[in-house]
PDB file of C-alpha atoms and ligand atoms in Angstrom:
ATOM      1  CA  MET A 657       8.809  -7.164   4.269  1.00  0.00           C
ATOM      2  CA  LYS A 658       6.288  -6.753   1.404  1.00  0.00           C
ATOM      3  CA  LYS A 659       7.770  -4.589  -1.511  1.00  0.00           C
ATOM      4  CA  VAL A 660       6.338  -1.302  -2.619  1.00  0.00           C
ATOM      5  CA  THR A 661       4.652  -2.006  -6.176  1.00  0.00           C
ATOM      6  CA  LYS A 662       1.403   0.259  -5.817  1.00  0.00           C
ATOM      7  CA  ALA A 663       1.435   3.750  -6.190  1.00  0.00           C
ATOM      8  CA  VAL A 664      -1.575   6.179  -5.967  1.00  0.00           C
ATOM      9  CA  PHE A 665      -1.809   9.369  -7.837  1.00  0.00           C
ATOM     10  CA  PRO A 666      -4.441  11.856  -6.700  1.00  0.00           C
ATOM     11  CA  VAL A 667      -5.454  13.590  -9.683  1.00  0.00           C
ATOM     12  CA  ALA A 668      -8.842  14.761  -8.997  1.00  0.00           C
ATOM     13  CA  GLY A 669      -8.183  18.538  -8.301  1.00  0.00           C
ATOM     14  CA  MET A 670      -9.876  21.137 -10.403  1.00  0.00           C
ATOM     15  CA  GLY A 671      -6.755  22.916 -11.205  1.00  0.00           C
ATOM     16  CA  THR A 672      -8.152  26.471 -10.516  1.00  0.00           C
ATOM     17  CA  ARG A 673      -4.845  28.035 -10.236  1.00  0.00           C
ATOM     18  CA  PHE A 674      -4.326  27.495 -13.995  1.00  0.00           C
ATOM     19  CA  LEU A 675      -7.477  28.647 -15.190  1.00  0.00           C
ATOM     20  CA  PRO A 676      -8.516  29.385 -17.963  1.00  0.00           C
ATOM     21  CA  ALA A 677      -6.143  26.675 -19.430  1.00  0.00           C
ATOM     22  CA  THR A 678      -7.822  24.154 -17.018  1.00  0.00           C
ATOM     23  CA  LYS A 679     -11.252  24.826 -18.239  1.00  0.00           C
ATOM     24  CA  SER A 680     -10.951  21.946 -20.701  1.00  0.00           C
ATOM     25  CA  ILE A 681      -7.604  20.322 -19.941  1.00  0.00           C
ATOM     26  CA  PRO A 682      -6.837  18.619 -16.762  1.00  0.00           C
ATOM     27  CA  LYS A 683      -3.812  20.259 -15.013  1.00  0.00           C
ATOM     28  CA  GLU A 684      -1.814  16.937 -14.949  1.00  0.00           C
ATOM     29  CA  ILE A 685      -1.783  17.156 -18.749  1.00  0.00           C
ATOM     30  CA  LEU A 686      -0.413  20.640 -18.908  1.00  0.00           C
ATOM     31  CA  ASN A 687       2.956  20.349 -20.927  1.00  0.00           C
ATOM     32  CA  LEU A 688       6.364  20.382 -19.320  1.00  0.00           C
ATOM     33  CA  VAL A 689       8.857  21.009 -22.129  1.00  0.00           C
ATOM     34  CA  ASP A 690       7.366  17.992 -24.330  1.00  0.00           C
ATOM     35  CA  ARG A 691       5.443  15.739 -22.018  1.00  0.00           C
ATOM     36  CA  PRO A 692       2.483  16.259 -19.568  1.00  0.00           C
ATOM     37  CA  LEU A 693       3.155  16.933 -16.091  1.00  0.00           C
ATOM     38  CA  ILE A 694       1.768  13.353 -15.010  1.00  0.00           C
ATOM     39  CA  GLN A 695       4.367  11.565 -17.220  1.00  0.00           C
ATOM     40  CA  TYR A 696       7.234  12.905 -14.842  1.00  0.00           C
ATOM     41  CA  ALA A 697       5.564  11.290 -11.796  1.00  0.00           C
ATOM     42  CA  ILE A 698       4.696   8.104 -13.720  1.00  0.00           C
ATOM     43  CA  ASP A 699       8.616   7.942 -14.980  1.00  0.00           C
ATOM     44  CA  GLU A 700       9.519   8.500 -11.353  1.00  0.00           C
ATOM     45  CA  ALA A 701       7.210   5.688  -9.949  1.00  0.00           C
ATOM     46  CA  ARG A 702       8.143   3.262 -12.563  1.00  0.00           C
ATOM     47  CA  ASP A 703      12.080   3.702 -11.975  1.00  0.00           C
ATOM     48  CA  ALA A 704      11.358   3.082  -8.432  1.00  0.00           C
ATOM     49  CA  GLY A 705       9.920  -0.344  -9.115  1.00  0.00           C
ATOM     50  CA  ILE A 706       6.162   0.585  -9.102  1.00  0.00           C
ATOM     51  CA  THR A 707       4.013  -1.886 -11.243  1.00  0.00           C
ATOM     52  CA  ASP A 708       0.327  -0.908 -10.394  1.00  0.00           C
ATOM     53  CA  PHE A 709      -0.781   2.708 -11.065  1.00  0.00           C
ATOM     54  CA  ILE A 710      -3.665   3.811  -9.301  1.00  0.00           C
ATOM     55  CA  PHE A 711      -5.277   7.232 -10.579  1.00  0.00           C
ATOM     56  CA  VAL A 712      -7.941   8.917  -8.475  1.00  0.00           C
ATOM     57  CA  THR A 713      -9.758  11.118 -10.739  1.00  0.00           C
ATOM     58  CA  SER A 714     -12.988  13.084 -10.942  1.00  0.00           C
ATOM     59  CA  ARG A 715     -15.472  14.480 -13.592  1.00  0.00           C
ATOM     60  CA  GLY A 716     -13.775  16.177 -16.474  1.00  0.00           C
ATOM     61  CA  LYS A 717     -10.599  14.063 -16.408  1.00  0.00           C
ATOM     62  CA  SER A 718     -11.096  11.945 -19.539  1.00  0.00           C
ATOM     63  CA  ALA A 719      -8.175  13.475 -21.443  1.00  0.00           C
ATOM     64  CA  LEU A 720      -5.989  11.987 -18.566  1.00  0.00           C
ATOM     65  CA  GLU A 721      -7.428   8.522 -19.507  1.00  0.00           C
ATOM     66  CA  ASP A 722      -6.980   9.172 -23.348  1.00  0.00           C
ATOM     67  CA  TYR A 723      -3.298  10.071 -22.666  1.00  0.00           C
ATOM     68  CA  PHE A 724      -2.546   6.529 -21.359  1.00  0.00           C
ATOM     69  CA  ASP A 725      -4.708   4.890 -23.965  1.00  0.00           C
ATOM     70  CA  GLY A 726      -3.103   3.026 -27.164  1.00  0.00           C
ATOM     71  CA  SER A 727      -2.878   5.387 -30.204  1.00  0.00           C
ATOM     72  CA  PRO A 728      -3.135   2.719 -33.069  1.00  0.00           C
ATOM     73  CA  HIS A 729      -3.946   5.257 -36.066  1.00  0.00           C
ATOM     74  CA  LEU A 730      -0.918   7.566 -34.845  1.00  0.00           C
ATOM     75  CA  GLU A 731       1.377   4.466 -34.521  1.00  0.00           C
ATOM     76  CA  GLN A 732       0.373   3.109 -37.846  1.00  0.00           C
ATOM     77  CA  THR A 733       0.917   6.638 -39.519  1.00  0.00           C
ATOM     78  CA  LEU A 734       4.452   6.896 -37.758  1.00  0.00           C
ATOM     79  CA  ASN A 735       5.210   3.155 -38.898  1.00  0.00           C
ATOM     80  CA  ALA A 736       4.288   3.712 -42.510  1.00  0.00           C
ATOM     81  CA  LYS A 737       6.532   6.672 -42.449  1.00  0.00           C
ATOM     82  CA  GLY A 738       9.578   4.725 -40.631  1.00  0.00           C
ATOM     83  CA  LYS A 739       9.462   7.333 -37.776  1.00  0.00           C
ATOM     84  CA  TRP A 740      10.965   4.548 -35.456  1.00  0.00           C
ATOM     85  CA  ASP A 741      12.524   7.176 -32.739  1.00  0.00           C
ATOM     86  CA  LEU A 742       9.090   8.543 -32.428  1.00  0.00           C
ATOM     87  CA  LEU A 743       7.376   5.004 -32.284  1.00  0.00           C
ATOM     88  CA  ASP A 744       9.872   4.344 -29.596  1.00  0.00           C
ATOM     89  CA  LEU A 745       8.863   7.563 -27.597  1.00  0.00           C
ATOM     90  CA  LEU A 746       5.303   6.583 -27.682  1.00  0.00           C
ATOM     91  CA  HIS A 747       5.979   2.757 -26.543  1.00  0.00           C
ATOM     92  CA  SER A 748       8.165   4.006 -23.748  1.00  0.00           C
ATOM     93  CA  THR A 749       5.368   6.398 -22.403  1.00  0.00           C
ATOM     94  CA  SER A 750       2.527   4.106 -22.866  1.00  0.00           C
ATOM     95  CA  MET A 751       0.700   1.946 -20.018  1.00  0.00           C
ATOM     96  CA  ASP A 752      -0.415  -1.585 -20.650  1.00  0.00           C
ATOM     97  CA  SER A 753      -3.984  -2.283 -19.445  1.00  0.00           C
ATOM     98  CA  GLY A 754      -3.928  -3.969 -16.029  1.00  0.00           C
ATOM     99  CA  GLU A 755      -1.074  -1.945 -14.852  1.00  0.00           C
ATOM    100  CA  ILE A 756      -3.512   1.045 -14.676  1.00  0.00           C
ATOM    101  CA  ALA A 757      -6.577   1.671 -12.831  1.00  0.00           C
ATOM    102  CA  TYR A 758      -8.805   4.447 -12.021  1.00  0.00           C
ATOM    103  CA  VAL A 759     -11.104   5.207  -9.319  1.00  0.00           C
ATOM    104  CA  ARG A 760     -13.550   7.993  -9.032  1.00  0.00           C
ATOM    105  CA  GLN A 761     -13.420  10.545  -6.063  1.00  0.00           C
ATOM    106  CA  ARG A 762     -16.987  11.457  -6.304  1.00  0.00           C
ATOM    107  CA  GLU A 763     -16.759  14.534  -4.150  1.00  0.00           C
ATOM    108  CA  ALA A 764     -13.890  17.206  -3.656  1.00  0.00           C
ATOM    109  CA  ARG A 765     -13.134  16.261  -0.019  1.00  0.00           C
ATOM    110  CA  GLY A 766      -9.475  16.566   0.222  1.00  0.00           C
ATOM    111  CA  LEU A 767      -6.338  14.692  -0.353  1.00  0.00           C
ATOM    112  CA  GLY A 768      -6.955  11.922   2.403  1.00  0.00           C
ATOM    113  CA  HIS A 769     -10.426  11.220   1.081  1.00  0.00           C
ATOM    114  CA  ALA A 770      -8.850  10.683  -2.409  1.00  0.00           C
ATOM    115  CA  VAL A 771      -6.276   8.247  -1.080  1.00  0.00           C
ATOM    116  CA  LEU A 772      -9.064   6.493   0.970  1.00  0.00           C
ATOM    117  CA  CYS A 773     -11.030   6.103  -2.415  1.00  0.00           C
ATOM    118  CA  ALA A 774      -8.251   3.745  -3.591  1.00  0.00           C
ATOM    119  CA  LYS A 775      -8.397   1.550  -0.479  1.00  0.00           C
ATOM    120  CA  ARG A 776      -9.749  -1.556  -2.121  1.00  0.00           C
ATOM    121  CA  LEU A 777      -7.233  -1.359  -5.010  1.00  0.00           C
ATOM    122  CA  ILE A 778      -4.457  -0.924  -2.425  1.00  0.00           C
ATOM    123  CA  GLY A 779      -5.131  -3.680  -0.088  1.00  0.00           C
ATOM    124  CA  ASN A 780      -3.135  -4.730   2.833  1.00  0.00           C
ATOM    125  CA  GLU A 781       0.295  -3.838   1.666  1.00  0.00           C
ATOM    126  CA  PRO A 782       2.575  -0.718   1.773  1.00  0.00           C
ATOM    127  CA  PHE A 783       2.080   1.706  -0.981  1.00  0.00           C
ATOM    128  CA  ALA A 784       3.229   5.009  -2.534  1.00  0.00           C
ATOM    129  CA  VAL A 785       1.368   8.369  -2.980  1.00  0.00           C
ATOM    130  CA  LEU A 786       2.689  10.803  -5.508  1.00  0.00           C
ATOM    131  CA  LEU A 787       1.504  14.194  -6.177  1.00  0.00           C
ATOM    132  CA  PRO A 788       2.179  15.148  -9.584  1.00  0.00           C
ATOM    133  CA  ASP A 789       2.205  18.760  -8.908  1.00  0.00           C
ATOM    134  CA  ASP A 790       5.596  18.295  -7.170  1.00  0.00           C
ATOM    135  CA  VAL A 791       8.032  17.531  -9.844  1.00  0.00           C
ATOM    136  CA  ILE A 792      11.621  16.294  -8.667  1.00  0.00           C
ATOM    137  CA  ALA A 793      14.701  16.555 -10.598  1.00  0.00           C
ATOM    138  CA  SER A 794      17.162  13.893  -8.882  1.00  0.00           C
ATOM    139  CA  SER A 795      19.894  11.515 -10.129  1.00  0.00           C
ATOM    140  CA  THR A 796      18.163   8.507  -8.202  1.00  0.00           C
ATOM    141  CA  PRO A 797      14.468   9.004  -8.486  1.00  0.00           C
ATOM    142  CA  CYS A 798      13.022  10.550  -5.221  1.00  0.00           C
ATOM    143  CA  LEU A 799      10.525   7.741  -4.627  1.00  0.00           C
ATOM    144  CA  LYS A 800      13.508   4.865  -4.912  1.00  0.00           C
ATOM    145  CA  GLN A 801      15.461   7.012  -2.298  1.00  0.00           C
ATOM    146  CA  MET A 802      12.315   6.848  -0.271  1.00  0.00           C
ATOM    147  CA  ILE A 803      11.411   3.079  -1.004  1.00  0.00           C
ATOM    148  CA  ASP A 804      15.191   2.411   0.336  1.00  0.00           C
ATOM    149  CA  ALA A 805      14.565   4.478   3.331  1.00  0.00           C
ATOM    150  CA  HIS A 806      11.275   2.379   3.972  1.00  0.00           C
ATOM    151  CA  GLU A 807      13.089  -0.887   3.633  1.00  0.00           C
ATOM    152  CA  GLU A 808      15.841   0.484   6.005  1.00  0.00           C
ATOM    153  CA  THR A 809      13.176   1.557   8.939  1.00  0.00           C
ATOM    154  CA  GLY A 810      10.104  -0.270   8.024  1.00  0.00           C
ATOM    155  CA  GLY A 811       7.874   2.694   8.469  1.00  0.00           C
ATOM    156  CA  ASN A 812       5.810   5.371   6.930  1.00  0.00           C
ATOM    157  CA  ILE A 813       8.204   7.802   4.980  1.00  0.00           C
ATOM    158  CA  VAL A 814       7.052  11.253   3.902  1.00  0.00           C
ATOM    159  CA  ALA A 815       9.509  13.347   1.652  1.00  0.00           C
ATOM    160  CA  ALA A 816      10.502  16.399   3.392  1.00  0.00           C
ATOM    161  CA  MET A 817      12.515  19.607   2.961  1.00  0.00           C
ATOM    162  CA  GLU A 818      12.983  23.116   4.331  1.00  0.00           C
ATOM    163  CA  ILE A 819      10.821  25.763   3.055  1.00  0.00           C
ATOM    164  CA  PRO A 820      10.821  29.725   3.784  1.00  0.00           C
ATOM    165  CA  TRP A 821       9.033  30.209   7.327  1.00  0.00           C
ATOM    166  CA  ASP A 822       6.244  32.589   5.422  1.00  0.00           C
ATOM    167  CA  LYS A 823       5.098  29.561   3.624  1.00  0.00           C
ATOM    168  CA  THR A 824       4.298  27.180   6.416  1.00  0.00           C
ATOM    169  CA  SER A 825       0.641  27.754   5.781  1.00  0.00           C
ATOM    170  CA  THR A 826       0.662  25.972   2.613  1.00  0.00           C
ATOM    171  CA  TYR A 827       2.264  22.844   3.517  1.00  0.00           C
ATOM    172  CA  GLY A 828       2.114  19.870   5.991  1.00  0.00           C
ATOM    173  CA  ILE A 829       4.708  20.534   8.586  1.00  0.00           C
ATOM    174  CA  LEU A 830       6.664  18.187  10.589  1.00  0.00           C
ATOM    175  CA  ASP A 831       7.445  18.240  14.475  1.00  0.00           C
ATOM    176  CA  VAL A 832      10.912  17.176  14.615  1.00  0.00           C
ATOM    177  CA  THR A 833      12.829  15.262  17.058  1.00  0.00           C
ATOM    178  CA  LYS A 834      16.174  14.179  15.696  1.00  0.00           C
ATOM    179  CA  THR A 835      18.022  14.068  12.413  1.00  0.00           C
ATOM    180  CA  ARG A 836      20.014  11.154  11.260  1.00  0.00           C
ATOM    181  CA  GLY A 837      21.556  11.768   7.823  1.00  0.00           C
ATOM    182  CA  SER A 838      18.596  11.874   5.424  1.00  0.00           C
ATOM    183  CA  ILE A 839      16.169  10.145   8.005  1.00  0.00           C
ATOM    184  CA  VAL A 840      14.284  12.600  10.297  1.00  0.00           C
ATOM    185  CA  ASN A 841      12.704  11.322  13.607  1.00  0.00           C
ATOM    186  CA  ILE A 842       9.048  13.182  14.090  1.00  0.00           C
ATOM    187  CA  LYS A 843       6.710  13.392  16.841  1.00  0.00           C
ATOM    188  CA  GLY A 844       4.078  15.008  15.102  1.00  0.00           C
ATOM    189  CA  MET A 845       2.679  16.655  11.864  1.00  0.00           C
ATOM    190  CA  VAL A 846       0.356  19.498  11.146  1.00  0.00           C
ATOM    191  CA  GLU A 847      -1.391  20.571   7.852  1.00  0.00           C
ATOM    192  CA  LYS A 848      -0.988  23.991   6.895  1.00  0.00           C
ATOM    193  CA  PRO A 849      -0.183  26.056  10.310  1.00  0.00           C
ATOM    194  CA  ALA A 850       0.202  29.613  10.497  1.00  0.00           C
ATOM    195  CA  VAL A 851       3.984  30.420  10.908  1.00  0.00           C
ATOM    196  CA  ASP A 852       3.290  31.292  14.743  1.00  0.00           C
ATOM    197  CA  ASN A 853       2.071  27.772  15.342  1.00  0.00           C
ATOM    198  CA  ALA A 854       4.482  25.995  12.950  1.00  0.00           C
ATOM    199  CA  PRO A 855       6.886  23.321  14.742  1.00  0.00           C
ATOM    200  CA  SER A 856       9.327  23.771  12.198  1.00  0.00           C
ATOM    201  CA  ASN A 857       9.912  24.888   8.713  1.00  0.00           C
ATOM    202  CA  LEU A 858      10.473  21.201   7.507  1.00  0.00           C
ATOM    203  CA  ALA A 859       7.622  20.637   4.909  1.00  0.00           C
ATOM    204  CA  VAL A 860       6.072  17.604   3.688  1.00  0.00           C
ATOM    205  CA  ILE A 861       6.694  17.305  -0.261  1.00  0.00           C
ATOM    206  CA  GLY A 862       4.245  15.191  -2.320  1.00  0.00           C
ATOM    207  CA  ARG A 863       5.971  11.712  -2.173  1.00  0.00           C
ATOM    208  CA  TYR A 864       4.771   9.267   0.629  1.00  0.00           C
ATOM    209  CA  ILE A 865       5.307   5.779   1.348  1.00  0.00           C
ATOM    210  CA  LEU A 866       2.639   4.643   3.504  1.00  0.00           C
ATOM    211  CA  THR A 867       1.461   1.449   5.555  1.00  0.00           C
ATOM    212  CA  PRO A 868      -1.998   0.059   5.443  1.00  0.00           C
ATOM    213  CA  GLN A 869      -2.505   1.399   8.889  1.00  0.00           C
ATOM    214  CA  ILE A 870      -2.888   4.898   7.373  1.00  0.00           C
ATOM    215  CA  LEU A 871      -6.123   3.768   5.270  1.00  0.00           C
ATOM    216  CA  MET A 872      -7.567   2.547   8.867  1.00  0.00           C
ATOM    217  CA  HIS A 873      -6.822   6.163  10.340  1.00  0.00           C
ATOM    218  CA  LEU A 874      -8.266   7.759   7.384  1.00  0.00           C
ATOM    219  CA  GLU A 875     -11.742   5.974   7.883  1.00  0.00           C
ATOM    220  CA  THR A 876     -12.122   7.895  11.133  1.00  0.00           C
ATOM    221  CA  THR A 877     -10.257  11.143  10.006  1.00  0.00           C
ATOM    222  CA  GLU A 878     -12.403  14.131  10.364  1.00  0.00           C
ATOM    223  CA  GLU A 879     -12.430  17.174   8.411  1.00  0.00           C
ATOM    224  CA  GLY A 880      -9.335  19.395   9.201  1.00  0.00           C
ATOM    225  CA  ALA A 881      -7.553  22.226   7.552  1.00  0.00           C
ATOM    226  CA  GLY A 882      -9.616  23.860   4.834  1.00  0.00           C
ATOM    227  CA  SER A 883     -12.497  21.772   5.944  1.00  0.00           C
ATOM    228  CA  GLU A 884     -11.023  18.738   4.151  1.00  0.00           C
ATOM    229  CA  ILE A 885     -10.092  15.330   5.146  1.00  0.00           C
ATOM    230  CA  GLN A 886      -6.428  15.623   5.328  1.00  0.00           C
ATOM    231  CA  LEU A 887      -3.674  12.891   4.754  1.00  0.00           C
ATOM    232  CA  THR A 888      -1.553  14.634   7.117  1.00  0.00           C
ATOM    233  CA  ASP A 889      -4.061  14.150  10.066  1.00  0.00           C
ATOM    234  CA  ALA A 890      -4.320  10.375   9.348  1.00  0.00           C
ATOM    235  CA  ILE A 891      -0.503  10.169   9.323  1.00  0.00           C
ATOM    236  CA  ALA A 892      -0.197  12.213  12.528  1.00  0.00           C
ATOM    237  CA  ALA A 893      -2.847   9.721  14.199  1.00  0.00           C
ATOM    238  CA  GLU A 894      -0.185   6.907  13.236  1.00  0.00           C
ATOM    239  CA  ILE A 895       2.582   8.811  14.708  1.00  0.00           C
ATOM    240  CA  LYS A 896       0.471   9.020  17.868  1.00  0.00           C
ATOM    241  CA  ALA A 897      -0.447   5.250  17.645  1.00  0.00           C
ATOM    242  CA  SER A 898       3.103   3.795  16.806  1.00  0.00           C
ATOM    243  CA  GLY A 899       5.507   6.492  16.182  1.00  0.00           C
ATOM    244  CA  ASN A 900       6.424   4.430  13.049  1.00  0.00           C
ATOM    245  CA  VAL A 901       6.640   7.705  10.483  1.00  0.00           C
ATOM    246  CA  TYR A 902       9.771   9.240   9.335  1.00  0.00           C
ATOM    247  CA  GLY A 903      10.754  12.509   7.402  1.00  0.00           C
ATOM    248  CA  PHE A 904      12.960  12.029   4.522  1.00  0.00           C
ATOM    249  CA  ARG A 905      15.307  14.790   3.211  1.00  0.00           C
ATOM    250  CA  PHE A 906      15.542  13.584  -0.452  1.00  0.00           C
ATOM    251  CA  GLU A 907      18.389  14.289  -2.711  1.00  0.00           C
ATOM    252  CA  GLY A 908      17.268  16.493  -5.797  1.00  0.00           C
ATOM    253  CA  GLU A 909      15.298  19.496  -6.871  1.00  0.00           C
ATOM    254  CA  ARG A 910      11.690  20.045  -6.496  1.00  0.00           C
ATOM    255  CA  PHE A 911       9.642  22.270  -8.454  1.00  0.00           C
ATOM    256  CA  ASP A 912       6.124  23.369  -7.236  1.00  0.00           C
ATOM    257  CA  CYS A 913       4.189  22.780 -10.501  1.00  0.00           C
ATOM    258  CA  GLY A 914       1.105  23.646  -8.834  1.00  0.00           C
ATOM    259  CA  SER A 915       1.878  27.219  -8.875  1.00  0.00           C
ATOM    260  CA  LYS A 916       2.638  29.363 -12.184  1.00  0.00           C
ATOM    261  CA  ALA A 917       5.985  30.523 -10.881  1.00  0.00           C
ATOM    262  CA  GLY A 918       6.921  27.005 -10.019  1.00  0.00           C
ATOM    263  CA  PHE A 919       5.837  25.707 -13.469  1.00  0.00           C
ATOM    264  CA  LEU A 920       7.705  28.403 -15.389  1.00  0.00           C
ATOM    265  CA  GLN A 921      11.114  27.493 -13.272  1.00  0.00           C
ATOM    266  CA  ALA A 922      10.426  23.841 -14.075  1.00  0.00           C
ATOM    267  CA  THR A 923      10.202  24.644 -17.712  1.00  0.00           C
ATOM    268  CA  VAL A 924      13.332  26.579 -17.467  1.00  0.00           C
ATOM    269  CA  ALA A 925      15.395  23.971 -15.788  1.00  0.00           C
ATOM    270  CA  PHE A 926      13.995  20.797 -17.735  1.00  0.00           C
ATOM    271  CA  GLY A 927      14.398  22.683 -20.889  1.00  0.00           C
ATOM    272  CA  LEU A 928      18.050  23.635 -20.054  1.00  0.00           C
ATOM    273  CA  SER A 929      18.585  20.015 -19.142  1.00  0.00           C
ATOM    274  CA  ARG A 930      17.784  18.989 -22.837  1.00  0.00           C
ATOM    275  CA  PRO A 931      21.036  18.650 -24.839  1.00  0.00           C
ATOM    276  CA  GLU A 932      19.271  19.292 -27.940  1.00  0.00           C
ATOM    277  CA  LEU A 933      17.627  22.576 -26.704  1.00  0.00           C
ATOM    278  CA  TYR A 934      20.329  23.685 -24.381  1.00  0.00           C
ATOM    279  CA  ASP A 935      22.286  26.062 -26.770  1.00  0.00           C
ATOM    280  CA  GLU A 936      19.253  27.736 -28.394  1.00  0.00           C
ATOM    281  CA  PHE A 937      17.393  28.139 -25.107  1.00  0.00           C
ATOM    282  CA  SER A 938      20.298  29.226 -22.843  1.00  0.00           C
ATOM    283  CA  ARG A 939      21.444  31.903 -25.454  1.00  0.00           C
ATOM    284  CA  PHE A 940      17.886  33.066 -25.533  1.00  0.00           C
ATOM    285  CA  LEU A 941      17.720  33.397 -21.515  1.00  0.00           C
ATOM    286  CA  SER A 942      20.907  35.270 -21.277  1.00  0.00           C
ATOM    287  CA  SER A 943      19.864  37.661 -23.822  1.00  0.00           C
ATOM    288  CA  ILE A 944      16.430  38.370 -22.400  1.00  0.00           C
ATOM    289  CA  VAL A 945      17.852  38.481 -18.725  1.00  0.00           C
ATOM    290  CA  ALA A 946      20.672  41.138 -19.980  1.00  0.00           C
ATOM    291  CA  THR A 947      18.171  43.222 -22.031  1.00  0.00           C
ATOM    292  CA  LYS A 948      15.973  43.441 -18.808  1.00  0.00           C
ATOM    293  CA  VAL A 949      18.719  44.160 -16.754  1.00  0.00           C
ATOM    294  CA  ALA A 950      19.929  47.095 -18.885  1.00  0.00           C
ATOM    295  CA  ALA A 951      16.353  48.422 -19.058  1.00  0.00           C
ATOM    296  CA  GLU A 952      16.150  48.564 -15.238  1.00  0.00           C
TER     297      GLU A 952
HETATM  298  C1  G1P J  63      -0.598  18.726  -0.027  1.00  0.00           C
HETATM  299  C2  G1P J  63      -0.474  18.324   1.373  1.00  0.00           C
HETATM  300  C3  G1P J  63       0.717  18.921   2.063  1.00  0.00           C
HETATM  301  C4  G1P J  63       1.701  18.838   1.501  1.00  0.00           C
HETATM  302  C5  G1P J  63       1.677  19.294  -0.160  1.00  0.00           C
HETATM  303  C6  G1P J  63       3.117  19.240  -0.911  1.00  0.00           C
HETATM  304  O1  G1P J  63      -1.013  19.941   0.076  1.00  0.00           O
HETATM  305  O2  G1P J  63      -1.743  18.328   2.011  1.00  0.00           O
HETATM  306  O3  G1P J  63       0.621  18.269   3.320  1.00  0.00           O
HETATM  307  O4  G1P J  63       2.769  19.608   2.034  1.00  0.00           O
HETATM  308  O5  G1P J  63       0.672  18.568  -0.677  1.00  0.00           O
HETATM  309  O6  G1P J  63       3.033  19.670  -2.164  1.00  0.00           O
HETATM  310  P1  G1P J  63      -1.747  20.804  -1.269  1.00  0.00           P
HETATM  311  O7  G1P J  63      -0.614  21.367  -1.900  1.00  0.00           O
HETATM  312  O8  G1P J  63      -2.495  19.776  -2.141  1.00  0.00           O
HETATM  313  O9  G1P J  63      -2.431  21.783  -0.844  1.00  0.00           O
END
């Protein structure tokens, strides 16, 4: 079986939920503790064995490309000052030319269309898709868990977790037949159903391992929910064609950094997980919560 070494990062969205910040800064560059959101997805992919990083961008995303560029002037300055720890940090987050590629999504036509834009770079092999809005804290990177499940089943794998029923209309939802440990057998998948039409409350989270057949389906997928070409619909076509698609209940905590509340929760959780910040930050949080509770 061909190893999964390529990952697609759809980063063409306008980030309207974070206006006005996203007027001039791409959403993926917004800072979570001390690094941009996109860095978490890159690190997760690299730790899972990904070597080819494909970004599907759009107009106004040049700050994202600059972030991955070399920074010779900054490096010289740090070198001259003997700031080796900061130099190491820069090196650990930089990307070599050749391991990173950019394709433009010329029109905002949805997630499925964004993935299809990367078709020529993906070629005829299985690939990963990571939506950087979904940040997942886990001991084994979520994508690594999924690649292991892909190697076990040979199939398409979509990350899944239960969500509150009143949120089904904001996710792709799985139609479950059977659960075997972390692998979930499914017979369908539907994008953003109203609660009354939702087949379950098991939602797709932004991590996918997909076979090239999905690209074939995307070629003919018509506009679906929100009048966009949905990745969910192409995966649903593959469920019908081969049944070779599985849900995967990953181990880890997921933060929805596509929403303000989720981004704030991630900031608190990731801030508290840093030993150098823990004491001061946890004291502050305890005291602000105590003051609020006392005032209520
Ligand atoms: C996308 C997918 C949806 C999935 C979600 C996970 O939706 O279309 O199926 O459940 O990501 O975050 P979006 O959040 O981009 O609207």
